[in-house]
Amino acid sequence: MVRQQYTLPELPYEYSALEPVISAETMRLHHGTHHAAYVKGANSALELLERSRTSEHDVDVSAVLRSLSFNVNGHVLHDIFWKSMRAPQKRNKPSAMLEKIFDETFGCFDDFISEFKHAALKVEGSGWAVLSKDPDNGILITQVEKHTVNHIAGYTPVLTLDVWEHAYYLDYRSDRGAYIDAWWDVVNWDFVEQRLTGNS
Ligand code: MN
């Protein structure tokens, strides 16, 4: 059976929809170039694996599997990232139900915000801050370096923040903290709630 290829998902909004928090230019490059490259890389890795089964062609399987993990995780984390956002809203807040979960886990919503920001600021090099659901339906803030390092098997990402330089340098230069602070205005809390409650 031929495995289905990965495809670049269309964004649920225009490239300019997140302005002024994230510029159209950043979105065009990020989605159209970077995310597209991860999709291409994932498909190339699958093709190489297929070739290693069907020919004498010598394939470095470890390298291919490393590439597959990097590119598939990049694809999935970006897909969630795009859906985690929508046009900026003033006083953008989660629902009362979601806020209750944050209160129970982190003390209060503001404590969640500051713990998440800390995780995002402290990613060494390129990576992500991720709000995840654990197998017992608890929530936890995790950090992923690159697209793969520190990922915990069985944890489901419900909200992802890309802090690779390509995600914010055009708009915020080296000020990652300003990018994180502005980002809360575009978070799509309805999507986060659907992911947490299993409806997305
Ligand atoms: Mn990215």
Tab-separated table of C-alpha atoms and ligand atoms in Angstrom:
chain	number	residue	atom	x	y	z
A	1	MET	CA	0.000	0.000	0.000
A	2	VAL	CA	1.310	3.421	-0.905
A	3	ARG	CA	1.348	5.711	2.076
A	4	GLN	CA	-0.514	8.963	1.757
A	5	GLN	CA	1.725	11.996	1.412
A	6	TYR	CA	1.768	14.863	3.870
A	7	THR	CA	0.268	18.072	2.510
A	8	LEU	CA	0.585	21.711	3.499
A	9	PRO	CA	-2.708	22.677	5.175
A	10	GLU	CA	-4.426	25.858	4.068
A	11	LEU	CA	-4.613	28.511	6.748
A	12	PRO	CA	-8.065	29.155	8.222
A	13	TYR	CA	-7.485	32.918	7.600
A	14	GLU	CA	-5.584	35.305	5.319
A	15	TYR	CA	-1.855	35.923	5.795
A	16	SER	CA	-2.711	39.459	6.964
A	17	ALA	CA	-5.377	38.333	9.477
A	18	LEU	CA	-3.088	38.344	12.519
A	19	GLU	CA	-1.729	41.871	11.994
A	20	PRO	CA	-0.447	43.825	13.812
A	21	VAL	CA	0.635	40.980	16.107
A	22	ILE	CA	2.171	38.925	13.278
A	23	SER	CA	2.756	40.544	9.878
A	24	ALA	CA	1.528	39.141	6.581
A	25	GLU	CA	5.151	38.913	5.429
A	26	THR	CA	6.101	36.744	8.423
A	27	MET	CA	3.069	34.544	7.833
A	28	ARG	CA	3.785	34.174	4.104
A	29	LEU	CA	7.374	33.100	4.724
A	30	HIS	CA	6.533	30.984	7.747
A	31	HIS	CA	3.677	29.051	6.181
A	32	GLY	CA	4.630	29.165	2.509
A	33	THR	CA	8.361	28.517	2.912
A	34	HIS	CA	9.200	27.030	6.304
A	35	HIS	CA	6.159	24.864	6.923
A	36	ALA	CA	6.159	23.833	3.261
A	37	ALA	CA	9.779	22.692	3.663
A	38	TYR	CA	8.852	20.444	6.609
A	39	VAL	CA	6.072	18.860	4.568
A	40	LYS	CA	8.480	18.280	1.686
A	41	GLY	CA	11.117	16.898	4.054
A	42	ALA	CA	8.628	14.475	5.619
A	43	ASN	CA	7.577	13.171	2.203
A	44	SER	CA	11.206	12.859	1.078
A	45	ALA	CA	12.031	10.802	4.159
A	46	LEU	CA	9.096	8.474	3.477
A	47	GLU	CA	10.231	8.101	-0.130
A	48	LEU	CA	13.748	7.188	0.973
A	49	LEU	CA	12.384	4.553	3.352
A	50	GLU	CA	10.311	3.122	0.544
A	51	ARG	CA	13.367	3.077	-1.718
A	52	SER	CA	15.389	1.261	0.948
A	53	ARG	CA	12.794	-1.544	0.881
A	54	THR	CA	12.528	-1.923	-2.843
A	55	SER	CA	16.049	-1.494	-4.157
A	56	GLU	CA	19.663	-2.186	-3.434
A	57	HIS	CA	20.082	1.564	-2.967
A	58	ASP	CA	22.064	2.185	0.188
A	59	VAL	CA	20.037	4.324	2.594
A	60	ASP	CA	21.291	5.678	5.918
A	61	VAL	CA	18.192	4.632	7.838
A	62	SER	CA	19.150	6.424	11.077
A	63	ALA	CA	19.547	9.708	9.239
A	64	VAL	CA	16.278	9.216	7.392
A	65	LEU	CA	14.372	8.420	10.588
A	66	ARG	CA	15.869	11.460	12.297
A	67	SER	CA	14.745	13.585	9.364
A	68	LEU	CA	11.291	11.998	9.404
A	69	SER	CA	10.832	12.771	13.113
A	70	PHE	CA	12.052	16.361	12.708
A	71	ASN	CA	9.901	17.108	9.687
A	72	VAL	CA	6.698	15.338	10.765
A	73	ASN	CA	6.829	16.963	14.200
A	74	GLY	CA	7.508	20.315	12.513
A	75	HIS	CA	4.482	19.780	10.300
A	76	VAL	CA	2.182	18.807	13.193
A	77	LEU	CA	3.350	21.553	15.576
A	78	HIS	CA	2.828	24.186	12.854
A	79	ASP	CA	-0.602	22.846	11.961
A	80	ILE	CA	-1.689	23.245	15.600
A	81	PHE	CA	0.041	26.643	15.792
A	82	TRP	CA	-1.967	28.036	12.836
A	83	LYS	CA	-5.208	26.740	14.303
A	84	SER	CA	-4.269	28.092	17.749
A	85	MET	CA	-4.592	31.627	16.354
A	86	ARG	CA	-7.225	33.963	14.951
A	87	ALA	CA	-7.611	37.701	14.302
A	88	PRO	CA	-6.574	39.842	17.289
A	89	GLN	CA	-9.254	40.372	19.917
A	90	LYS	CA	-9.197	42.941	22.669
A	91	ARG	CA	-9.280	41.414	26.148
A	92	ASN	CA	-8.957	37.993	24.571
A	93	LYS	CA	-9.772	35.514	27.356
A	94	PRO	CA	-10.588	31.829	27.661
A	95	SER	CA	-14.087	30.673	28.568
A	96	ALA	CA	-15.081	30.276	32.214
A	97	MET	CA	-14.729	26.506	31.840
A	98	LEU	CA	-11.180	26.795	30.528
A	99	GLU	CA	-10.275	29.406	33.105
A	100	LYS	CA	-11.394	27.024	35.850
A	101	ILE	CA	-8.955	24.410	34.520
A	102	PHE	CA	-6.144	26.985	34.566
A	103	ASP	CA	-7.096	28.014	38.106
A	104	GLU	CA	-7.025	24.416	39.319
A	105	THR	CA	-3.700	23.640	37.679
A	106	PHE	CA	-1.690	26.858	37.905
A	107	GLY	CA	-3.440	28.861	40.643
A	108	CYS	CA	-4.928	31.426	38.272
A	109	PHE	CA	-4.988	32.397	34.605
A	110	ASP	CA	-2.240	35.008	35.038
A	111	ASP	CA	0.013	32.389	36.627
A	112	PHE	CA	-0.554	30.152	33.606
A	113	ILE	CA	0.377	33.071	31.315
A	114	SER	CA	3.591	33.775	33.194
A	115	GLU	CA	4.643	30.099	33.391
A	116	PHE	CA	4.001	29.680	29.664
A	117	LYS	CA	5.948	32.853	28.870
A	118	HIS	CA	8.845	31.662	30.988
A	119	ALA	CA	8.910	28.335	29.141
A	120	ALA	CA	8.810	30.119	25.770
A	121	LEU	CA	11.520	32.628	26.702
A	122	LYS	CA	13.851	29.960	28.015
A	123	VAL	CA	13.822	27.608	25.041
A	124	GLU	CA	17.496	27.253	24.180
A	125	GLY	CA	17.897	28.101	20.520
A	126	SER	CA	14.941	27.178	18.321
A	127	GLY	CA	11.822	25.563	19.645
A	128	TRP	CA	8.350	25.749	21.079
A	129	ALA	CA	6.346	26.326	24.218
A	130	VAL	CA	3.499	23.836	24.312
A	131	LEU	CA	0.442	23.418	26.473
A	132	SER	CA	-0.203	19.690	26.521
A	133	LYS	CA	-2.878	17.334	27.743
A	134	ASP	CA	-1.497	14.330	29.577
A	135	PRO	CA	-3.037	10.842	29.355
A	136	ASP	CA	-5.076	11.495	32.542
A	137	ASN	CA	-6.447	14.726	31.040
A	138	GLY	CA	-4.302	16.958	33.219
A	139	ILE	CA	-2.558	19.881	31.572
A	140	LEU	CA	1.104	20.747	31.590
A	141	ILE	CA	3.345	23.341	29.965
A	142	THR	CA	6.241	21.748	28.135
A	143	GLN	CA	9.140	22.945	26.031
A	144	VAL	CA	10.207	21.398	22.756
A	145	GLU	CA	13.660	22.182	21.369
A	146	LYS	CA	13.796	22.226	17.574
A	147	HIS	CA	10.702	20.117	16.791
A	148	THR	CA	11.562	16.973	18.660
A	149	VAL	CA	13.734	17.302	21.758
A	150	ASN	CA	11.920	16.927	25.129
A	151	HIS	CA	8.671	15.852	23.516
A	152	ILE	CA	6.864	13.498	25.898
A	153	ALA	CA	5.214	10.482	24.290
A	154	GLY	CA	1.494	10.291	25.001
A	155	TYR	CA	1.141	14.012	25.682
A	156	THR	CA	-1.144	15.805	23.223
A	157	PRO	CA	-0.327	19.411	22.284
A	158	VAL	CA	-3.387	21.659	22.597
A	159	LEU	CA	-1.704	25.063	22.175
A	160	THR	CA	1.676	25.637	20.546
A	161	LEU	CA	3.819	28.766	20.343
A	162	ASP	CA	6.617	28.812	17.798
A	163	VAL	CA	9.660	30.676	19.143
A	164	TRP	CA	12.023	29.861	16.282
A	165	GLU	CA	13.562	33.102	15.052
A	166	HIS	CA	11.681	32.783	11.738
A	167	ALA	CA	8.437	33.167	13.709
A	168	TYR	CA	9.151	36.675	15.045
A	169	TYR	CA	12.421	38.230	13.838
A	170	LEU	CA	10.887	40.286	11.011
A	171	ASP	CA	8.376	41.805	13.415
A	172	TYR	CA	10.166	41.878	16.779
A	173	ARG	CA	13.880	41.433	15.965
A	174	SER	CA	15.525	39.845	18.993
A	175	ASP	CA	12.731	40.782	21.416
A	176	ARG	CA	11.193	37.351	21.938
A	177	GLY	CA	9.447	38.586	25.109
A	178	ALA	CA	7.533	41.300	23.202
A	179	TYR	CA	6.416	38.708	20.658
A	180	ILE	CA	5.161	36.388	23.408
A	181	ASP	CA	3.316	39.217	25.205
A	182	ALA	CA	1.608	40.363	21.982
A	183	TRP	CA	0.743	36.806	20.938
A	184	TRP	CA	-1.973	36.358	23.598
A	185	ASP	CA	-4.225	38.729	21.601
A	186	VAL	CA	-4.389	36.218	18.725
A	187	VAL	CA	-4.787	32.988	20.696
A	188	ASN	CA	-7.921	31.110	19.644
A	189	TRP	CA	-9.189	29.892	23.013
A	190	ASP	CA	-12.156	28.117	21.410
A	191	PHE	CA	-9.713	25.902	19.542
A	192	VAL	CA	-7.713	25.213	22.724
A	193	GLU	CA	-10.901	24.229	24.535
A	194	GLN	CA	-11.933	21.909	21.692
A	195	ARG	CA	-8.500	20.235	21.774
A	196	LEU	CA	-8.681	19.843	25.546
A	197	THR	CA	-12.157	18.384	25.554
A	198	GLY	CA	-11.406	16.062	22.657
A	199	ASN	CA	-13.564	17.759	20.030
A	200	SER	CA	-10.754	18.726	17.664
B	1	MN	MN	8.084	27.727	12.538
